[in-house]
CSV table of N, CA and C in Angstrom, one decimal:
chain,number,residue,atom,x,y,z
B,257,MET,N,68.4,151.2,97.6
B,257,MET,CA,69.8,151.2,97.2
B,257,MET,C,70.4,149.7,97.2
B,258,ALA,N,70.0,148.9,98.2
B,258,ALA,CA,70.5,147.5,98.3
B,258,ALA,C,70.1,146.8,97.0
B,259,ALA,N,68.9,146.8,96.6
B,259,ALA,CA,68.5,146.1,95.4
B,259,ALA,C,69.2,146.5,94.2
B,260,SER,N,69.5,147.8,94.0
B,260,SER,CA,70.3,148.4,92.9
B,260,SER,C,71.7,147.9,92.9
B,261,LEU,N,72.2,147.8,94.1
B,261,LEU,CA,73.7,147.2,94.2
B,261,LEU,C,73.8,145.8,93.9
B,262,SER,N,72.7,145.1,94.1
B,262,SER,CA,72.7,143.7,94.0
B,262,SER,C,72.8,143.2,92.5
B,263,THR,N,72.4,144.0,91.6
B,263,THR,CA,72.4,143.6,90.2
B,263,THR,C,73.9,143.2,89.7
B,264,PRO,N,74.8,144.2,89.9
B,264,PRO,CA,76.2,143.8,89.5
B,264,PRO,C,76.6,142.5,90.3
B,265,PHE,N,76.2,142.5,91.5
B,265,PHE,CA,76.7,141.3,92.4
B,265,PHE,C,76.1,140.1,91.9
B,266,ARG,N,74.8,140.1,91.4
B,266,ARG,CA,74.2,139.0,90.7
B,266,ARG,C,74.9,138.4,89.6
B,267,ILE,N,75.4,139.4,88.8
B,267,ILE,CA,76.2,139.0,87.6
B,267,ILE,C,77.5,138.4,88.0
B,268,ALA,N,78.1,139.0,89.1
B,268,ALA,CA,79.4,138.5,89.5
B,268,ALA,C,79.2,137.1,90.1
B,269,VAL,N,78.1,136.9,90.8
B,269,VAL,CA,77.8,135.6,91.4
B,269,VAL,C,77.6,134.5,90.4
B,270,LEU,N,76.8,134.9,89.3
B,270,LEU,CA,76.5,134.0,88.3
B,270,LEU,C,77.9,133.6,87.5
B,271,ALA,N,78.8,134.6,87.3
B,271,ALA,CA,80.0,134.3,86.7
B,271,ALA,C,80.8,133.3,87.5
B,272,VAL,N,80.8,133.6,88.8
B,272,VAL,CA,81.6,132.7,89.7
B,272,VAL,C,81.1,131.4,89.7
B,273,ALA,N,79.7,131.3,89.8
B,273,ALA,CA,79.1,130.0,89.9
B,273,ALA,C,79.3,129.2,88.6
B,274,LEU,N,79.2,129.8,87.5
B,274,LEU,CA,79.4,129.1,86.2
B,274,LEU,C,80.9,128.9,85.9
B,275,GLY,N,81.8,129.7,86.4
B,275,GLY,CA,83.1,129.7,86.1
B,275,GLY,C,83.9,128.7,87.0
B,276,ALA,N,83.2,128.2,88.0
B,276,ALA,CA,84.0,127.5,89.1
B,276,ALA,C,84.2,126.1,88.6
B,277,GLY,N,83.6,125.5,87.6
B,277,GLY,CA,83.7,124.2,87.1
B,277,GLY,C,85.0,123.9,86.4
B,278,GLY,N,85.6,124.8,85.9
B,278,GLY,CA,86.9,124.6,85.2
B,278,GLY,C,86.7,123.8,83.9
B,279,ALA,N,87.4,122.6,83.8
B,279,ALA,CA,87.2,121.7,82.6
B,279,ALA,C,85.9,121.2,82.5
B,280,ALA,N,85.1,121.0,83.6
B,280,ALA,CA,83.8,120.3,83.4
B,280,ALA,C,82.9,121.3,82.6
B,281,LEU,N,83.2,122.6,82.6
B,281,LEU,CA,82.3,123.6,81.9
B,281,LEU,C,82.4,123.3,80.4
B,282,ALA,N,83.5,122.9,79.9
B,282,ALA,CA,83.6,122.7,78.5
B,282,ALA,C,82.8,121.5,78.0
B,283,GLN,N,82.4,120.7,78.9
B,283,GLN,CA,81.6,119.5,78.6
B,283,GLN,C,80.1,119.7,78.8
B,284,THR,N,79.7,120.9,79.3
B,284,THR,CA,78.3,121.1,79.6
B,284,THR,C,77.5,121.4,78.3
B,285,ALA,N,76.3,121.2,78.3
B,285,ALA,CA,75.4,121.6,77.1
B,285,ALA,C,75.5,123.0,76.8
B,286,PRO,N,75.1,123.4,75.5
B,286,PRO,CA,75.2,124.8,75.2
B,286,PRO,C,74.2,125.6,76.1
B,287,SER,N,74.4,126.9,76.3
B,287,SER,CA,73.6,127.6,77.2
B,287,SER,C,72.3,128.0,76.4
B,288,GLU,N,71.4,128.5,77.1
B,288,GLU,CA,70.1,128.9,76.5
B,288,GLU,C,70.3,130.1,75.5
B,289,PRO,N,69.6,130.3,74.4
B,289,PRO,CA,69.7,131.4,73.5
B,289,PRO,C,69.7,132.7,74.4
B,290,GLY,N,70.7,133.6,74.0
B,290,GLY,CA,70.8,134.9,74.7
B,290,GLY,C,71.6,134.9,76.0
B,291,ARG,N,71.9,133.8,76.5
B,291,ARG,CA,72.7,133.7,77.8
B,291,ARG,C,74.2,133.5,77.4
B,292,PRO,N,75.0,134.0,78.2
B,292,PRO,CA,76.5,133.8,78.0
B,292,PRO,C,76.9,132.4,78.2
B,293,THR,N,77.8,131.9,77.3
B,293,THR,CA,78.3,130.6,77.6
B,293,THR,C,79.2,130.5,78.7
B,294,PRO,N,79.4,129.3,79.3
B,294,PRO,CA,80.3,129.2,80.4
B,294,PRO,C,81.8,129.7,80.0
B,295,ALA,N,82.2,129.4,78.8
B,295,ALA,CA,83.5,129.8,78.4
B,295,ALA,C,83.6,131.4,78.3
B,296,GLN,N,82.4,132.0,77.8
B,296,GLN,CA,82.4,133.5,77.8
B,296,GLN,C,82.6,134.1,79.2
B,297,LEU,N,81.8,133.5,80.2
B,297,LEU,CA,81.8,133.9,81.5
B,297,LEU,C,83.2,133.7,82.2
B,298,GLN,N,83.8,132.6,81.8
B,298,GLN,CA,85.2,132.3,82.4
B,298,GLN,C,86.2,133.4,81.8
B,299,LYS,N,85.9,133.7,80.6
B,299,LYS,CA,86.9,134.7,79.9
B,299,LYS,C,86.8,136.1,80.5
B,300,ILE,N,85.6,136.6,80.8
B,300,ILE,CA,85.5,137.9,81.3
B,300,ILE,C,85.7,138.0,82.9
B,301,PHE,N,85.8,136.9,83.6
B,301,PHE,CA,85.9,136.9,85.0
B,301,PHE,C,87.0,137.8,85.6
B,302,PRO,N,88.2,137.7,85.1
B,302,PRO,CA,89.3,138.6,85.7
B,302,PRO,C,88.9,140.0,85.7
B,303,GLU,N,88.4,140.5,84.5
B,303,GLU,CA,88.1,141.9,84.4
B,303,GLU,C,86.7,142.3,85.2
B,304,GLN,N,85.8,141.3,85.3
B,304,GLN,CA,84.6,141.6,86.0
B,304,GLN,C,85.0,141.7,87.5
B,305,LYS,N,85.9,140.8,88.0
B,305,LYS,CA,86.3,140.9,89.3
B,305,LYS,C,87.1,142.3,89.5
B,306,ARG,N,87.9,142.7,88.7
B,306,ARG,CA,88.5,144.0,88.8
B,306,ARG,C,87.4,145.2,88.9
B,307,LEU,N,86.5,145.1,88.1
B,307,LEU,CA,85.4,146.1,88.1
B,307,LEU,C,84.6,145.9,89.5
B,308,ALA,N,84.4,144.8,89.9
B,308,ALA,CA,83.6,144.7,91.2
B,308,ALA,C,84.5,145.3,92.4
B,309,ILE,N,85.8,145.0,92.4
B,309,ILE,CA,86.6,145.6,93.4
B,309,ILE,C,86.7,147.1,93.3
B,310,SER,N,86.8,147.6,92.1
B,310,SER,CA,86.9,149.0,91.9
B,310,SER,C,85.5,149.7,92.4
B,311,ASP,N,84.4,149.0,92.1
B,311,ASP,CA,83.1,149.5,92.5
B,311,ASP,C,83.0,149.6,94.0
B,312,HIS,N,83.5,148.6,94.7
B,312,HIS,CA,83.4,148.5,96.1
B,312,HIS,C,84.3,149.6,96.7
B,313,GLN,N,85.4,149.8,96.1
B,313,GLN,CA,86.4,150.9,96.6
B,313,GLN,C,85.7,152.3,96.5
B,314,ALA,N,85.0,152.5,95.3
B,314,ALA,CA,84.3,153.8,95.1
B,314,ALA,C,83.1,154.0,96.1
B,315,ARG,N,82.4,152.9,96.3
B,315,ARG,CA,81.3,152.9,97.4
B,315,ARG,C,81.8,153.2,98.8
B,316,ILE,N,83.0,152.7,99.1
B,316,ILE,CA,83.6,152.9,100.4
B,316,ILE,C,83.9,154.4,100.5
B,317,THR,N,84.5,154.9,99.5
B,317,THR,CA,84.9,156.3,99.5
B,317,THR,C,83.6,157.2,99.6
B,318,ILE,N,82.6,156.8,98.9
B,318,ILE,CA,81.3,157.6,99.1
B,318,ILE,C,80.8,157.6,100.5
B,319,LEU,N,80.8,156.4,101.2
B,319,LEU,CA,80.4,156.3,102.5
B,319,LEU,C,81.3,157.2,103.4
B,320,GLN,N,82.6,157.1,103.2
B,320,GLN,CA,83.5,157.9,104.1
B,320,GLN,C,83.3,159.4,103.9
B,321,ASN,N,83.1,159.9,102.7
B,321,ASN,CA,82.8,161.2,102.4
B,321,ASN,C,81.5,161.6,103.1
B,322,GLY,N,80.5,160.7,102.9
B,322,GLY,CA,79.3,161.1,103.6
B,322,GLY,C,79.3,161.0,105.1
B,323,GLU,N,80.1,160.2,105.7
B,323,GLU,CA,80.3,160.2,107.1
B,323,GLU,C,81.0,161.5,107.5
B,324,ARG,N,82.0,162.0,106.9
B,324,ARG,CA,82.6,163.2,107.2
B,324,ARG,C,81.7,164.5,107.0
B,325,CYS,N,80.9,164.4,106.0
B,325,CYS,CA,79.8,165.5,105.8
B,325,CYS,C,78.8,165.5,106.9
B,326,LEU,N,78.3,164.3,107.3
B,326,LEU,CA,77.3,164.2,108.4
B,326,LEU,C,77.8,164.6,109.7
B,327,GLY,N,79.1,164.3,110.0
B,327,GLY,CA,79.8,164.8,111.2
B,327,GLY,C,80.0,166.2,111.3
B,328,ALA,N,80.2,166.9,110.1
B,328,ALA,CA,80.4,168.3,110.1
B,328,ALA,C,79.1,169.1,110.0
B,329,ALA,N,78.0,168.4,109.7
B,329,ALA,CA,76.7,169.1,109.6
B,329,ALA,C,76.3,169.8,110.7
B,330,GLY,N,75.9,171.1,110.7
B,330,GLY,CA,75.5,171.9,111.8
B,330,GLY,C,74.1,172.2,111.9
B,331,SER,N,73.2,171.8,110.9
B,331,SER,CA,71.8,172.1,110.9
B,331,SER,C,71.1,170.9,110.0
B,332,SER,N,69.7,171.0,110.2
B,332,SER,CA,68.9,170.0,109.4
B,332,SER,C,69.2,170.2,108.0
B,333,GLU,N,69.3,171.4,107.5
B,333,GLU,CA,69.5,171.7,106.1
B,333,GLU,C,70.8,171.0,105.6
B,334,ALA,N,71.8,171.2,106.4
B,334,ALA,CA,73.1,170.6,106.1
B,334,ALA,C,73.1,169.1,106.1
B,335,LEU,N,72.3,168.6,107.1
B,335,LEU,CA,72.2,167.0,107.0
B,335,LEU,C,71.5,166.6,105.8
B,336,ARG,N,70.5,167.2,105.4
B,336,ARG,CA,69.7,166.9,104.2
B,336,ARG,C,70.6,167.0,103.0
B,337,ALA,N,71.4,168.1,103.0
B,337,ALA,CA,72.4,168.2,101.9
B,337,ALA,C,73.4,167.2,101.7
B,338,CYS,N,73.9,166.7,102.9
B,338,CYS,CA,74.7,165.6,102.9
B,338,CYS,C,74.2,164.3,102.4
B,339,MET,N,73.0,164.0,102.8
B,339,MET,CA,72.2,162.9,102.4
B,339,MET,C,72.0,162.9,100.9
B,340,LYS,N,71.6,164.1,100.4
B,340,LYS,CA,71.4,164.2,99.0
B,340,LYS,C,72.7,164.0,98.2
B,341,GLN,N,73.8,164.6,98.6
B,341,GLN,CA,75.0,164.5,98.0
B,341,GLN,C,75.5,163.1,97.9
B,342,GLU,N,75.3,162.3,99.0
B,342,GLU,CA,75.6,160.9,99.0
B,342,GLU,C,74.7,160.0,98.1
B,343,ARG,N,73.5,160.3,98.1
B,343,ARG,CA,72.6,159.6,97.3
B,343,ARG,C,72.9,159.8,95.7
B,344,GLU,N,73.3,161.1,95.4
B,344,GLU,CA,73.6,161.4,94.0
B,344,GLU,C,75.0,160.8,93.7
B,345,ALA,N,75.9,160.7,94.6
B,345,ALA,CA,77.2,160.1,94.4
B,345,ALA,C,77.0,158.5,94.0
B,346,TYR,N,76.1,157.9,94.9
B,346,TYR,CA,75.8,156.5,94.6
B,346,TYR,C,75.2,156.3,93.3
B,347,GLN,N,74.3,157.2,92.9
B,347,GLN,CA,73.6,157.0,91.6
B,347,GLN,C,74.6,157.1,90.5
B,348,ARG,N,75.5,158.1,90.5
B,348,ARG,CA,76.6,158.3,89.5
B,348,ARG,C,77.5,157.0,89.5
B,349,GLN,N,77.9,156.5,90.7
B,349,GLN,CA,78.7,155.4,90.7
B,349,GLN,C,77.9,154.2,90.1
B,350,ARG,N,76.7,154.0,90.4
B,350,ARG,CA,76.0,152.8,89.8
B,350,ARG,C,75.9,153.0,88.4
B,351,GLU,N,75.7,154.1,87.8
B,351,GLU,CA,75.6,154.4,86.4
B,351,GLU,C,77.0,154.1,85.7
B,352,GLN,N,78.0,154.5,86.3
B,352,GLN,CA,79.3,154.3,85.8
B,352,GLN,C,79.6,152.8,85.8
B,353,HIS,N,79.4,152.1,86.9
B,353,HIS,CA,79.6,150.7,87.0
B,353,HIS,C,78.8,149.9,85.9
B,354,ARG,N,77.6,150.3,85.8
B,354,ARG,CA,76.8,149.6,84.7
B,354,ARG,C,77.4,149.8,83.4
B,355,ALA,N,77.8,151.1,83.1
B,355,ALA,CA,78.5,151.4,81.7
B,355,ALA,C,79.7,150.5,81.6
B,356,GLU,N,80.5,150.3,82.6
B,356,GLU,CA,81.7,149.5,82.5
B,356,GLU,C,81.3,148.1,82.2
B,357,ILE,N,80.4,147.6,82.9
B,357,ILE,CA,79.9,146.2,82.7
B,357,ILE,C,79.4,146.0,81.2
B,358,LYS,N,78.6,147.1,80.8
B,358,LYS,CA,78.1,147.0,79.5
B,358,LYS,C,79.2,146.9,78.4
B,359,VAL,N,80.2,147.7,78.6
B,359,VAL,CA,81.3,147.8,77.6
B,359,VAL,C,82.0,146.4,77.7
B,360,LEU,N,82.3,145.8,78.8
B,360,LEU,CA,82.9,144.5,78.9
B,360,LEU,C,82.1,143.4,78.3
B,361,PHE,N,80.8,143.4,78.5
B,361,PHE,CA,80.0,142.4,77.9
B,361,PHE,C,80.0,142.6,76.4
B,362,GLU,N,79.8,143.8,75.9
B,362,GLU,CA,79.7,144.0,74.4
B,362,GLU,C,81.0,143.6,73.8
B,363,ARG,N,82.1,144.0,74.4
B,363,ARG,CA,83.4,143.7,73.9
B,363,ARG,C,83.6,142.2,73.7
B,364,ASN,N,82.9,141.4,74.5
B,364,ASN,CA,83.1,140.0,74.4
B,364,ASN,C,81.8,139.3,73.9
B,365,GLY,N,81.0,140.1,73.2
B,365,GLY,CA,79.8,139.5,72.5
B,365,GLY,C,78.8,138.8,73.4
B,366,ILE,N,78.6,139.3,74.6
B,366,ILE,CA,77.7,138.8,75.5
B,366,ILE,C,76.5,139.8,75.6
B,367,PRO,N,75.2,139.3,75.4
B,367,PRO,CA,74.1,140.2,75.5
B,367,PRO,C,73.9,140.5,77.1
B,368,LEU,N,73.4,141.7,77.3
B,368,LEU,CA,73.2,142.2,78.6
B,368,LEU,C,71.9,141.7,79.0
B,369,PRO,N,71.9,141.4,80.4
B,369,PRO,CA,70.5,141.2,80.9
B,369,PRO,C,69.8,142.4,80.9
B,370,GLU,N,68.6,142.4,80.6
B,370,GLU,CA,67.8,143.6,80.6
B,370,GLU,C,67.0,143.7,81.9
B,371,TRP,N,66.9,144.9,82.5
B,371,TRP,CA,66.1,145.2,83.6
B,371,TRP,C,65.7,146.6,83.6
B,372,GLY,N,64.7,146.8,84.4
B,372,GLY,CA,64.1,148.1,84.5
B,372,GLY,C,63.8,148.6,85.9
B,373,ARG,N,63.4,149.8,86.1
B,373,ARG,CA,63.0,150.3,87.5
B,373,ARG,C,61.9,149.4,87.9
B,374,GLY,N,62.0,148.9,89.2
B,374,GLY,CA,61.1,148.2,89.9
B,374,GLY,C,60.9,146.8,89.4
B,375,ASP,N,61.7,146.4,88.4
B,375,ASP,CA,61.7,145.1,87.8
B,375,ASP,C,62.9,144.2,88.3
B,376,ARG,N,62.8,143.6,89.4
B,376,ARG,CA,64.0,142.9,89.9
B,376,ARG,C,64.3,141.5,89.2
B,377,ARG,N,63.3,141.1,88.3
B,377,ARG,CA,63.7,140.0,87.6
B,377,ARG,C,64.2,140.4,86.3
B,378,TRP,N,65.3,139.7,85.9
B,378,TRP,CA,65.8,140.1,84.6
B,378,TRP,C,66.1,138.8,83.8
B,379,LYS,N,66.2,139.1,82.4
B,379,LYS,CA,66.4,137.9,81.6
B,379,LYS,C,67.6,138.4,80.6
B,380,TRP,N,68.3,137.4,80.3
B,380,TRP,CA,69.5,137.7,79.4
B,380,TRP,C,69.0,138.0,78.0
B,381,GLY,N,69.3,139.2,77.5
B,381,GLY,CA,69.1,139.5,76.2
B,381,GLY,C,67.6,139.8,75.8
B,382,GLU,N,66.7,139.9,76.8
B,382,GLU,CA,65.3,140.1,76.6
B,382,GLU,C,64.9,141.3,77.4
B,383,GLY,N,64.5,142.3,76.9
B,383,GLY,CA,63.9,143.4,77.6
B,383,GLY,C,62.5,143.5,77.6
B,384,ARG,N,61.9,144.3,78.4
B,384,ARG,CA,60.4,144.6,78.3
B,384,ARG,C,60.2,145.4,77.2
B,385,PRO,N,59.0,145.4,76.6
B,385,PRO,CA,58.7,146.3,75.4
B,385,PRO,C,58.9,147.7,75.9
B,386,GLY,N,59.5,148.6,75.1
B,386,GLY,CA,59.7,149.9,75.4
B,386,GLY,C,60.8,150.2,76.5
B,387,ASN,N,61.5,149.2,76.9
B,387,ASN,CA,62.6,149.3,77.9
B,387,ASN,C,63.9,149.3,77.2
B,388,SER,N,64.7,150.3,77.3
B,388,SER,CA,65.9,150.3,76.6
B,388,SER,C,67.0,149.6,77.4
B,389,GLY,N,66.7,149.1,78.6
B,389,GLY,CA,67.7,148.4,79.4
B,389,GLY,C,68.6,149.2,80.2
B,390,VAL,N,69.9,148.9,80.1
B,390,VAL,CA,70.9,149.6,80.9
B,390,VAL,C,71.1,151.0,80.5
């Protein structure tokens, strides 16, 4: 779970790191092909931040619901059902957040970094053969 949650975080950190330079960013060399420009990252930052906060709030809600369910569980089966429910809720949230990031990037003409299951290294605009990405 931690690795899958880190992908949006990586994107946010990259945006913050590249967007922190302000006027100096306009003077930097063009970015690598397929990578977003510093100006693009700066442009999407407010919405990206809003999406990150919303994602955090949703994950907090999932944890709180899971805690209530676990506290009320009266058997091993109920405990397993709570954990399954929480796992499925995290998966739905992760998919929703990725879809929102995808829309944001597409709306601003930014290629998505492609990544797949088990592949923690990602590259902007380049996927593995046969991998549809997000």
